[in-house]
CSV table of C-alpha atoms and ligand atoms in Angstrom, one decimal:
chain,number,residue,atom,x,y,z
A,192,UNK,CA,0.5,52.9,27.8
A,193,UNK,CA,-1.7,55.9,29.0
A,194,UNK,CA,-1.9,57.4,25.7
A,195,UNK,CA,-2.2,53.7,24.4
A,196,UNK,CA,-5.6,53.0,26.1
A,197,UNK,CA,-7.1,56.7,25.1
A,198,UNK,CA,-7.0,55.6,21.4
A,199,UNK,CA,-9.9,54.4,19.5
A,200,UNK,CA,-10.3,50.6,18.7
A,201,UNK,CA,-9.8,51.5,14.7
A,202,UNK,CA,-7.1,53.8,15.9
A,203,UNK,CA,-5.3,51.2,17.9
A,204,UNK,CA,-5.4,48.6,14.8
A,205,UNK,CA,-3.6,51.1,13.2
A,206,UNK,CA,-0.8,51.2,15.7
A,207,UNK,CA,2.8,49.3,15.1
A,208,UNK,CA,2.8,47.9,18.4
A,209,UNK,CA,-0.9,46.3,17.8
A,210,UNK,CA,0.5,45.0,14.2
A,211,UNK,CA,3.8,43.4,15.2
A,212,UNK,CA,1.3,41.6,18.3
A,213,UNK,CA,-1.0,40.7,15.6
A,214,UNK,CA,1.8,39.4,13.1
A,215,UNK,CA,3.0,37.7,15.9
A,216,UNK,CA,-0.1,35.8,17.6
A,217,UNK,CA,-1.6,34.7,13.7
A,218,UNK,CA,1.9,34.1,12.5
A,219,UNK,CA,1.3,35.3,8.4
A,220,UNK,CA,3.6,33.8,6.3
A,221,UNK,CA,5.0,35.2,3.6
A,222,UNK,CA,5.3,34.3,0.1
A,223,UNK,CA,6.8,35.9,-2.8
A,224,UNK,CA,5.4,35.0,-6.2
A,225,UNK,CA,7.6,35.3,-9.1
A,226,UNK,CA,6.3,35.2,-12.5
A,227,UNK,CA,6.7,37.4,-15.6
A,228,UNK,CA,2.8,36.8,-16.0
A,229,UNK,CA,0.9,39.3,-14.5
A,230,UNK,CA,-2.1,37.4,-14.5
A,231,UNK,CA,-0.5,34.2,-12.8
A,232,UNK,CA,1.1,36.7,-10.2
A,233,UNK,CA,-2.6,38.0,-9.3
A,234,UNK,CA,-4.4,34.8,-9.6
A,235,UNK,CA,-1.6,33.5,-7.0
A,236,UNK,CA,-1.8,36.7,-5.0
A,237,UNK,CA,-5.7,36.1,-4.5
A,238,UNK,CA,-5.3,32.3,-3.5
A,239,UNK,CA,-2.1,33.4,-1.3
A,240,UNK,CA,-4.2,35.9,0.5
A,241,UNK,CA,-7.3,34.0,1.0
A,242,UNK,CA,-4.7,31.4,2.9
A,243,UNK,CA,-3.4,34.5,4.8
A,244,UNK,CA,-0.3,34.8,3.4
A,245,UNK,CA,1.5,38.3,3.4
A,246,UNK,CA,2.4,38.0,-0.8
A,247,UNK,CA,5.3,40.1,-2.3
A,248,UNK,CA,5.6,40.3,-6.5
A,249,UNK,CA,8.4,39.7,-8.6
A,250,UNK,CA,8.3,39.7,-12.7
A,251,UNK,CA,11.7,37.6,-13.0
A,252,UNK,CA,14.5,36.1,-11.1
A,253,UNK,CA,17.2,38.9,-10.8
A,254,UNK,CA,14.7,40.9,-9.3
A,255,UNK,CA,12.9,37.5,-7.1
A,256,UNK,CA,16.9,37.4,-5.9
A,257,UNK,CA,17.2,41.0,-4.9
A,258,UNK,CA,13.9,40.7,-3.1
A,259,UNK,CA,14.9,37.4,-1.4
A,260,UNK,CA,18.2,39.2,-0.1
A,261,UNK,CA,16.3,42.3,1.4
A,262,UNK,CA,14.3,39.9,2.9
A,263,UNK,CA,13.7,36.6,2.8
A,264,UNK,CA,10.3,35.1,2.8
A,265,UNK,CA,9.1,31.7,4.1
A,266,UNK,CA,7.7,30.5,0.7
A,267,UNK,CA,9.0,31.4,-3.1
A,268,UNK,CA,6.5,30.7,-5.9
A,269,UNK,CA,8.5,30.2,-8.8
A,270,UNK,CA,7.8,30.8,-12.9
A,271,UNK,CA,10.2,28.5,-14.6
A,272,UNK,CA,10.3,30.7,-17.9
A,273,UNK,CA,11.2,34.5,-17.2
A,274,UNK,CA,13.0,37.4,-19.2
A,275,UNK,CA,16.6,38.3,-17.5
A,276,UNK,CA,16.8,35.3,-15.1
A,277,UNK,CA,14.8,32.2,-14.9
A,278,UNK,CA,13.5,29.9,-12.4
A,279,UNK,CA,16.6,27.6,-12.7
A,280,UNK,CA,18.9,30.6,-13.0
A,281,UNK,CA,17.4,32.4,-9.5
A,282,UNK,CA,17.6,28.9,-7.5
A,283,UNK,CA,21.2,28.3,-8.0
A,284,UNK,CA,22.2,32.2,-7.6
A,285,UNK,CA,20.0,31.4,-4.3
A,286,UNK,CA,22.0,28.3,-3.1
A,287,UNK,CA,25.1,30.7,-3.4
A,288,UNK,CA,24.3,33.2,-1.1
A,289,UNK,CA,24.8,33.2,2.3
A,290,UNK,CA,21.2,33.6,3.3
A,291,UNK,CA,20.6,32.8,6.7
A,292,UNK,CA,16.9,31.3,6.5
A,293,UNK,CA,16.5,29.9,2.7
A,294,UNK,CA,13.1,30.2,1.5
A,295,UNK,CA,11.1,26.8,0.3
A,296,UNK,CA,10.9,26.7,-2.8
A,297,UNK,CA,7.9,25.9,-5.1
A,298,UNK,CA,7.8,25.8,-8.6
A,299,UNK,CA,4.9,26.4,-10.6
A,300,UNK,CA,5.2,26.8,-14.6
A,301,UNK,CA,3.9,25.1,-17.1
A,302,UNK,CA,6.8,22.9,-17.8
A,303,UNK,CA,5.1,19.7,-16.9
A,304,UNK,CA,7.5,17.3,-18.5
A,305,UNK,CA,9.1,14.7,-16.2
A,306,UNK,CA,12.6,15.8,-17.3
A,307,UNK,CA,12.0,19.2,-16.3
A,308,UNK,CA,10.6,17.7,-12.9
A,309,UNK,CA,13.7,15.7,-12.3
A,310,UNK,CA,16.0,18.7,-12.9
A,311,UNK,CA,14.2,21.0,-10.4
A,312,UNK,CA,14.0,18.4,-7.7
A,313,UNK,CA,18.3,17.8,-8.0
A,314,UNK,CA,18.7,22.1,-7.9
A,315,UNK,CA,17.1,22.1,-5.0
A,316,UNK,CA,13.4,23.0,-5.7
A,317,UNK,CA,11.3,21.6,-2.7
A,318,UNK,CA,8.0,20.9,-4.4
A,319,UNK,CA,6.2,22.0,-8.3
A,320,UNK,CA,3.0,22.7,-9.1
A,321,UNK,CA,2.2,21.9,-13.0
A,322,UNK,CA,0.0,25.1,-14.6
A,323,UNK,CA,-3.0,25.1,-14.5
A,324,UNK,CA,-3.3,24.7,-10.8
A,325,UNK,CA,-6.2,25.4,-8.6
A,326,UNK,CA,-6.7,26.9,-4.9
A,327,UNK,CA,-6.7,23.2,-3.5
A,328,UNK,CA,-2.9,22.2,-5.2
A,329,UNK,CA,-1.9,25.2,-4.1
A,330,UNK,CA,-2.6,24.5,-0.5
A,331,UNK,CA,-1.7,21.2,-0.2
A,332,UNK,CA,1.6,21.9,-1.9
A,333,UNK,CA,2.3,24.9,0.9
A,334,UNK,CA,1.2,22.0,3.7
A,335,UNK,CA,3.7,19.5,2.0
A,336,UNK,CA,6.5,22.0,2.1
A,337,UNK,CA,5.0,22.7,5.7
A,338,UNK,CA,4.3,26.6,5.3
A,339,UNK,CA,1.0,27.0,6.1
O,112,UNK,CA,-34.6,46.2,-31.6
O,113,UNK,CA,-33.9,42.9,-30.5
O,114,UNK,CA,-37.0,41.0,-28.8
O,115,UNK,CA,-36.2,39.4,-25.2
O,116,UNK,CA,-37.6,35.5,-25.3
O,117,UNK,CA,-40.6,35.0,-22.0
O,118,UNK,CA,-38.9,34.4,-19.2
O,119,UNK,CA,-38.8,30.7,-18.1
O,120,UNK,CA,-38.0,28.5,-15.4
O,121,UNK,CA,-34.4,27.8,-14.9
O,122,UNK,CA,-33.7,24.9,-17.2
O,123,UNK,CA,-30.5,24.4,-15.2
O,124,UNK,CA,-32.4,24.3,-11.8
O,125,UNK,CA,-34.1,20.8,-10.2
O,126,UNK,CA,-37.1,21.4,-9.2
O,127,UNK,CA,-38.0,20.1,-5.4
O,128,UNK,CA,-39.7,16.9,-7.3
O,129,UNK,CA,-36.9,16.1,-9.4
O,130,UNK,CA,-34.4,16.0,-6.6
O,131,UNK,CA,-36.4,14.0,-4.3
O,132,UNK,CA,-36.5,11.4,-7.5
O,133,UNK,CA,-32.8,11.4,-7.4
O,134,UNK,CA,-32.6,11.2,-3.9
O,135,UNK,CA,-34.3,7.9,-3.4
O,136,UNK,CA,-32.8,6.8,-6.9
O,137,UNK,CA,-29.5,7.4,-5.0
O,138,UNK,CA,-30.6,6.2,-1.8
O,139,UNK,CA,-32.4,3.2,-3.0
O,140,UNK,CA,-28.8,2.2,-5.1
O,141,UNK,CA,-26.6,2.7,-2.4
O,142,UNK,CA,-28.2,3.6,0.9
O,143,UNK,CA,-26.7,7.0,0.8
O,144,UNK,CA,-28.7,10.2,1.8
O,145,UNK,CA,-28.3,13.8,0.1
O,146,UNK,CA,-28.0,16.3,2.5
O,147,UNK,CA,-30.0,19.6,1.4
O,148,UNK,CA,-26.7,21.5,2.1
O,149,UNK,CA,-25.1,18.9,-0.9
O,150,UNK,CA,-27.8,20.1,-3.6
O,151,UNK,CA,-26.1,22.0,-5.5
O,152,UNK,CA,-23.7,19.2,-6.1
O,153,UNK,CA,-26.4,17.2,-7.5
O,154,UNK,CA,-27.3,19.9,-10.4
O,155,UNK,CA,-23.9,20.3,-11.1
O,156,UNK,CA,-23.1,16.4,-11.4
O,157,UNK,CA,-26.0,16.3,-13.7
O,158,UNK,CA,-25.1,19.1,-15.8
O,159,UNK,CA,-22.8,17.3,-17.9
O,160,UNK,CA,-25.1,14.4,-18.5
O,161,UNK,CA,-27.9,16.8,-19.2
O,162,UNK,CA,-25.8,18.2,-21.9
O,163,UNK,CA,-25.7,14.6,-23.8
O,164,UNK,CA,-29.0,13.8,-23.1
O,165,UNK,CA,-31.2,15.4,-25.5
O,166,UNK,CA,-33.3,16.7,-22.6
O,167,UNK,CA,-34.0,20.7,-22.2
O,168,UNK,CA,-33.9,20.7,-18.5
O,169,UNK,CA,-33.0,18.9,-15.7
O,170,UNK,CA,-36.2,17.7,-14.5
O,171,UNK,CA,-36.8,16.9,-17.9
O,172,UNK,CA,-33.3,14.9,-17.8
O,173,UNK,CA,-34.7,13.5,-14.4
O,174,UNK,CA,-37.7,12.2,-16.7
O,175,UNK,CA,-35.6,10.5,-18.9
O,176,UNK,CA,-33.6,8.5,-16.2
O,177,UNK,CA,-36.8,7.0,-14.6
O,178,UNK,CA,-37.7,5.7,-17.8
O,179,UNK,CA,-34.9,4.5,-18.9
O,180,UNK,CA,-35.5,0.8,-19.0
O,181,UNK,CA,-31.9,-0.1,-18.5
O,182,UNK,CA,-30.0,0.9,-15.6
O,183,UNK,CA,-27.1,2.1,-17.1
O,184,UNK,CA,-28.2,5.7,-17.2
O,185,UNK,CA,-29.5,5.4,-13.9
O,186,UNK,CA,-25.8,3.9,-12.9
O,187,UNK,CA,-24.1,6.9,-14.6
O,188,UNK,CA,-25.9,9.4,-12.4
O,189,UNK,CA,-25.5,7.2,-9.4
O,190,UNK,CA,-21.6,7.8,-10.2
O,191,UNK,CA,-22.0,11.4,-11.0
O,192,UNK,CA,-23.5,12.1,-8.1
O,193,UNK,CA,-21.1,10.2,-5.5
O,194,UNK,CA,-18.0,11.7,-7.6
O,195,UNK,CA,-16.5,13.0,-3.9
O,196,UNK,CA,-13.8,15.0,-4.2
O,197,UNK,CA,-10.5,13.4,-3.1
O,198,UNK,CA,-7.2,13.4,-3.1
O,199,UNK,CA,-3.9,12.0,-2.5
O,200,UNK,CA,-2.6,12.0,1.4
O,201,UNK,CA,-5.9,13.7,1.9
O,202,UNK,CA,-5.0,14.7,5.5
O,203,UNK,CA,-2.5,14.0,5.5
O,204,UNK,CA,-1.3,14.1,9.3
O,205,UNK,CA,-3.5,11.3,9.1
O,206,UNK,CA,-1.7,9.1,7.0
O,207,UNK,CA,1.8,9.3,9.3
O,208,UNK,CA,-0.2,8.2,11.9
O,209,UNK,CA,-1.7,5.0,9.9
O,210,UNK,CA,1.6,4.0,8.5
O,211,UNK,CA,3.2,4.1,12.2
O,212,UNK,CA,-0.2,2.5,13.6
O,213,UNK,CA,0.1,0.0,10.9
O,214,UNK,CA,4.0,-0.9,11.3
O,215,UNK,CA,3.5,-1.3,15.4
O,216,UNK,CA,0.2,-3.9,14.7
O,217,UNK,CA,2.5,-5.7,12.2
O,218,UNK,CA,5.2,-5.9,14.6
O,219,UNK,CA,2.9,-6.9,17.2
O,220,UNK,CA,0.3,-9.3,15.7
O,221,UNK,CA,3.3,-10.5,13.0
O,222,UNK,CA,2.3,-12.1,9.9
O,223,UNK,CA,0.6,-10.1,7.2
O,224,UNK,CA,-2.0,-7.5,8.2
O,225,UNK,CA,-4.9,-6.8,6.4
O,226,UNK,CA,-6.5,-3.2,5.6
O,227,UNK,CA,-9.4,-2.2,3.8
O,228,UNK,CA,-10.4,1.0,1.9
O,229,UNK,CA,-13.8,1.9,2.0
O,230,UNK,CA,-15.5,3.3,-0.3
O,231,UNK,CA,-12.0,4.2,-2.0
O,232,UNK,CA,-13.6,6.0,-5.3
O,233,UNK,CA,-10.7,6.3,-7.7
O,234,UNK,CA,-8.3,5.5,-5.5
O,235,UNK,CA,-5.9,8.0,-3.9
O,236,UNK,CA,-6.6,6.6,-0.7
O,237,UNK,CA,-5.5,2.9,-0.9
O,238,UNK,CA,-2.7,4.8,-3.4
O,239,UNK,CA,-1.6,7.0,-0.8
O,240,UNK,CA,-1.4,4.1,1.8
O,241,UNK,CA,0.6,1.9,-0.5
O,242,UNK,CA,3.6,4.5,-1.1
O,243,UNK,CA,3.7,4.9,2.3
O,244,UNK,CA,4.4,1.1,3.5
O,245,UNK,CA,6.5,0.8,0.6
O,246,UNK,CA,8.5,3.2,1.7
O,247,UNK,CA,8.0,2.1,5.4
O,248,UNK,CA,8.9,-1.0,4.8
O,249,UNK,CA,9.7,-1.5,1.5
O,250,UNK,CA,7.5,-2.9,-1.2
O,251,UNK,CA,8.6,-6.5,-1.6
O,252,UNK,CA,9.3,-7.0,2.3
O,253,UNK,CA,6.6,-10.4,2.3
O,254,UNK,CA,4.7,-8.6,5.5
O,255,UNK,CA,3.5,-6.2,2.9
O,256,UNK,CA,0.0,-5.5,4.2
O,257,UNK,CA,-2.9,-6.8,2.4
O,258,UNK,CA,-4.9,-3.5,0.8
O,259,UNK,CA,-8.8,-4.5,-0.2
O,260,UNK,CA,-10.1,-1.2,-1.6
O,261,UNK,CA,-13.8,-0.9,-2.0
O,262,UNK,CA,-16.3,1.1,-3.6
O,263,UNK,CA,-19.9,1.0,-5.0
O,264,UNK,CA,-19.4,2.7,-8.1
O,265,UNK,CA,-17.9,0.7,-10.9
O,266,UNK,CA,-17.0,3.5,-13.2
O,267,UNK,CA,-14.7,4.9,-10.1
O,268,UNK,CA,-13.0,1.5,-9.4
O,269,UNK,CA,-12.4,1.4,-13.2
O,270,UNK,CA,-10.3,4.5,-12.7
O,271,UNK,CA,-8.9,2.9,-9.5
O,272,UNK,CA,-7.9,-0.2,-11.1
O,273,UNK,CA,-6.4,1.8,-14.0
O,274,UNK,CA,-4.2,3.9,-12.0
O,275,UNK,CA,-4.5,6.3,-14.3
O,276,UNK,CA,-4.6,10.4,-13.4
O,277,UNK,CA,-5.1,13.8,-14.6
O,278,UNK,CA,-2.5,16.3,-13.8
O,279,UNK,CA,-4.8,17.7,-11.5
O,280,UNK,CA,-6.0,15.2,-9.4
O,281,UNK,CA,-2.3,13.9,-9.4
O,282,UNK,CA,-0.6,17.3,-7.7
O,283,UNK,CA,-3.7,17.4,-5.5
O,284,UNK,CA,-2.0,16.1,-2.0
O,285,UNK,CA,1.0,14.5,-3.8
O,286,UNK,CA,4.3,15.4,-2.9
O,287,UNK,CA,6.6,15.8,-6.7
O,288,UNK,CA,8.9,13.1,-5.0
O,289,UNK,CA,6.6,10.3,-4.4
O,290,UNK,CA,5.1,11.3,-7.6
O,291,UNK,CA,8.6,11.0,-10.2
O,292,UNK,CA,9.0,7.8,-8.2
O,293,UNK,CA,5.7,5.5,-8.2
O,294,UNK,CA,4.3,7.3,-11.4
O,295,UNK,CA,4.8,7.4,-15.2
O,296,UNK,CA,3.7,10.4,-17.3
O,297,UNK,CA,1.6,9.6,-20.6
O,298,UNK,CA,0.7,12.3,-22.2
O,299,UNK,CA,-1.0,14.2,-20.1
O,300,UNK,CA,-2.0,11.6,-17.7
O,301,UNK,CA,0.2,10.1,-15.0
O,302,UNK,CA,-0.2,6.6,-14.4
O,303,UNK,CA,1.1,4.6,-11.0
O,304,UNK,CA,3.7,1.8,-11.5
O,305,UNK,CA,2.6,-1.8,-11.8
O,306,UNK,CA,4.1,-2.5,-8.6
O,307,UNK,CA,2.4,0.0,-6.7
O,308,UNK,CA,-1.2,-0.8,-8.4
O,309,UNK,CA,-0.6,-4.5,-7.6
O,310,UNK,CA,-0.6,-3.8,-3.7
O,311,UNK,CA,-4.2,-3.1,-3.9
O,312,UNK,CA,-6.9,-5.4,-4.8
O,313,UNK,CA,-10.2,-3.4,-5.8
O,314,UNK,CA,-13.3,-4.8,-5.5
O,315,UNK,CA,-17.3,-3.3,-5.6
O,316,UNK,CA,-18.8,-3.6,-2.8
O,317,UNK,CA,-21.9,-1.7,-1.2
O,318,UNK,CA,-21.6,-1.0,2.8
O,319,UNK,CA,-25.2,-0.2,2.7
O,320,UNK,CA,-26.4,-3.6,1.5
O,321,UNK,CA,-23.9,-6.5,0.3
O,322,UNK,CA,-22.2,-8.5,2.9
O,323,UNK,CA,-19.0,-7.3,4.4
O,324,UNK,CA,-16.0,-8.8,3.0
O,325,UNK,CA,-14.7,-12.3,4.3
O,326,UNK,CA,-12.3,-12.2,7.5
O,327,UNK,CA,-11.0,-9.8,10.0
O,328,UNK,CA,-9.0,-6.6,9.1
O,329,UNK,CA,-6.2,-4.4,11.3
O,330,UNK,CA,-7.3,-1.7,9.9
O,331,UNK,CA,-10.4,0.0,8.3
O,332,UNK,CA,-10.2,3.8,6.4
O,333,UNK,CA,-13.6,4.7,6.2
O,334,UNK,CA,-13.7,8.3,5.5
O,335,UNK,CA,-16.3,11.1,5.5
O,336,UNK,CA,-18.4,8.0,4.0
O,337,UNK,CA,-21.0,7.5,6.3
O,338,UNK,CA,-21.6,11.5,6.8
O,339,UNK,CA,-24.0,10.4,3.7
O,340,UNK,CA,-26.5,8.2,5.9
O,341,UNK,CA,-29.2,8.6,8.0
O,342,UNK,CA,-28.2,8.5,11.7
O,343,UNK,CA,-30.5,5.1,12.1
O,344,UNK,CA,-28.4,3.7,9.3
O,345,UNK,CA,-25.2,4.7,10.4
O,346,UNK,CA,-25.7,2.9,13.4
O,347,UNK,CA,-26.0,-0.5,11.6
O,348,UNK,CA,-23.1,0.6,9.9
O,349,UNK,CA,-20.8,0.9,12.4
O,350,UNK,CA,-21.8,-2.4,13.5
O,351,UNK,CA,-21.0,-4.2,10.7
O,352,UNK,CA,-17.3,-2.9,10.6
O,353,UNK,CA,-16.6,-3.3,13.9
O,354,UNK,CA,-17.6,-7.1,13.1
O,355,UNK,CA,-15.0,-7.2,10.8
O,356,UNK,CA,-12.8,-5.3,12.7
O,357,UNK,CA,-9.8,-7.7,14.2
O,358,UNK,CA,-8.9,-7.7,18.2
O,359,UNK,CA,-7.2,-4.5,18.6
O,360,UNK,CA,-7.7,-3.6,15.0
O,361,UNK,CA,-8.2,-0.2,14.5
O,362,UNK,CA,-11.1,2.4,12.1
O,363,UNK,CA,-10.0,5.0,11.0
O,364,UNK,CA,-13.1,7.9,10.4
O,365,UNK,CA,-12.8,11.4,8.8
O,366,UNK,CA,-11.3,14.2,10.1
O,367,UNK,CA,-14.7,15.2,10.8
O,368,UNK,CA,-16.3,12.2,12.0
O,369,UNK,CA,-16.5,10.3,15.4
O,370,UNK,CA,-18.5,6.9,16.7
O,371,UNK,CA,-19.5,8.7,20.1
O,372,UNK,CA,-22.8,8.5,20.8
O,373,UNK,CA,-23.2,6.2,17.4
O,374,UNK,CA,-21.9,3.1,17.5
O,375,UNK,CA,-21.8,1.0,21.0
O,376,UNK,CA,-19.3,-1.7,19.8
O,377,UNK,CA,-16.5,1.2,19.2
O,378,UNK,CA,-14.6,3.1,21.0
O,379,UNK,CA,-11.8,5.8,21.0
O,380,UNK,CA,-8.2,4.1,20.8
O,381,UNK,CA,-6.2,5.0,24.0
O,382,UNK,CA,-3.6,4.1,22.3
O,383,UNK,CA,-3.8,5.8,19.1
O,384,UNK,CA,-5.4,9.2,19.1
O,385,UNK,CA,-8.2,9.9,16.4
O,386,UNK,CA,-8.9,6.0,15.8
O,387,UNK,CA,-11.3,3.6,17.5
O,388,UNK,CA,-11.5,0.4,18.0
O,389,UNK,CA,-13.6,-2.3,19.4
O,390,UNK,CA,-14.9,-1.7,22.9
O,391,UNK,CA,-13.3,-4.2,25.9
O,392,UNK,CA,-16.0,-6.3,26.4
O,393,UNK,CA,-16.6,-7.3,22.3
O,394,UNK,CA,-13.2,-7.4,22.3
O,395,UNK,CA,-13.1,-10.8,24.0
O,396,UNK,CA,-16.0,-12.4,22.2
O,397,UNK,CA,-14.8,-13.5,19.0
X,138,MG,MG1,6.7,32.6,-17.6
């Protein structure tokens, strides 16, 4: 504790014990943003951020599941469309582990069809957000899914 | 060599005379002040009527309105300017709270219950409350509240009535459940079903000058609406919904916005946090 107090304000910031406290009292969320777009995954990284969520990438749905078994985040942005696994194909392979905490899960793709819609909602998808979407859909769609 | 044009004055920029012309324009059409911090809204509302105007500047644009003759162009920048931004469930802690508020005063007062929208735009608001007593209490239960929706702009309760939306003002605030069930997807629009656009009756009304609508209502949603006027006006405002307001009826304000220190015939429900209703001694009166 000693050595503790002799540090530096900017040193102590940088300390694990002042991170894990500061993760702690401001709570970030985290959000992992799959998409094989790399200019969707920014765009959503830069809105994520501004909302003070800690944002992980992933560029399809095998490695989204790999990620999400490592370590599961609160929130899962989700492409529909993706090379080696979809969206579809990542939420059922989800459902059948045995994750303790499952991720919400938001789609976001430009499948904007009512069809496509329908089918999310019965896999298990908790809310979608039809491309183009903006800063403000974003958020409310993270408060209705009550990550925020 | 390519030869720069003189500078100029920013054609997209209004000067301090052109805005105050658009202010009382505004103000004289509806009552409602701009706020200097909301200035930029007004060049950027104007923008696209600039563009079909024929004008080369805004103040040049501003020129044009106060000669128009007819008031339709002065109407369409009326509109563009009040075009708030809303959305569906906007706030939507605040909506739970109105549906349960609403279900206890039907329980309590019995009959049907009346609510009214103020200054509703295109809208989401009376939408939002609709979808939620229908699935409160289901949306051919007879005690179905009566929704009156108001607004001053006609070109926003032309949207209203149409129920028609753009895919982004219809994921704004809208959970995907609610919307598969009480809309239809056209094209690229999403329109609400008839049964849902039948609960609310729109009507134009202006707060500022026309009388209030005939009766007493349960509720009133009047939100971040009279943030637009002068404190003196305000006042009167307040006034003339709690006239309306029933015995025990509630107003509901922005998140935002209170009646302490503005209104003296209001005052904070005890009974339901973040509302007010009329104060003990009017209560009695009417
Ligand atoms: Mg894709």
């Amino acid at each position: 504790m000693a050595r503790l107090l002799t540090l530096s304000l900017p040193a102590l910031c940088e300390t694990w014990a002042f991170q894990y406290a500061y993760d702690k009292v401001i709570w970030m969320k985290s959000c992992l943003v799959v998409d094989d777009s790399k200019v969707i995954r920014q765009v959503a990284r830069h809105i994520l951020e501004t909302l003070r969520f800690e944002v992980r990438e992933a560029c399809d749905g095998r490695q989204a599941l790999d990620s999400c078994i490592a370590s599961p985040p609160d929130v899962v942005l989700l492409d529909w469309n993706m090379p080696v696994m979809s969206g579809m194909d990542f939420l059922r392979a989800l459902h059948a582990t045995d994750l303790p905490k499952r991720p919400k899960i938001v789609f976001c793709t430009t499948e904007n069809g009512m069809a496509h819609i329908r089918a999310a909602i019965e896999a298990g998808a908790d809310e979608y957000v039809m491309k183009p979407f903006d800063r403000e859909t974003l958020e409310s769609k993270l408060q209705i899914v009550g990550i925020d | 060599m390519t030869v720069r044009p003189a500078s100029r004055p920013d054609e997209r920029r209004l000067s301090d005379q052109g805005l105050a012309i658009i202010a009382a324009l505004v103000e004289a059409r509806t009552g409602q002040e701009i706020a200097p911090n909301r200035v930029w809204r007004v060049e950027t509302a104007l923008k696209p009527l600039l563009r079909g105007s024929g004008a080369s500047s805004l103040d040049e644009f501003v020129s044009h309105v106060v000669a128009a003759a007819d008031g339709v162009l002065i109407d369409a920048v009326v509109d563009a300017i009040l075009n708030n931004e809303t959305s569906f469930f906007r706030d939507a802690g605040v909506f739970d709270q109105v549906a349960e508020a609403a279900r206890i005063r039907a329980q309590e007062a019995g009959g049907r219950m009346r609510i009214w929208s103020v200054g509703c735009s295109t809208g989401q608001e009376p939408y939002s409350l609709a979808i939620l007593l229908a699935e409160k209490m289901g949306i051919d239960d007879p005690a179905f509240p009566e929704i009156l929706a108001t607004d001053v702009s006609a070109q926003a309760l032309n949207r209203a009535r149409a129920a028609t939306f753009s895919q982004f003002e219809i994921q704004r605030g809208m959970p995907v459940r609610r919307m598969v069930e009480w809309f239809e997807k056209r094209g690229e629009q999403w329109t609400a079903h008839p049964d849902l656009i039948r609960k609310v009756q729109f009507r134009r009304h202006n707060l500022a000058s026309d009388p209030c609508p005939a009766g007493k209502f349960d509720l009133i949603l009047c939100r971040n609406l009279l943030f637009y006027f002068a404190p003196e006006r305000r006042h009167r405002l307040f006034d003339r919904l709690a006239g309306v307001l029933a015995n025990e009826g509630l107003l509901v304000l922005g998140a935002g916005e209170t009646v302490i220190g503005q209104a003296r015939g209001l005052v904070p429900s005890e009974r339901f946090r973040g509302f007010y209703c009329r104060a003990a001694e009017d209560a009695g009166r009417t």
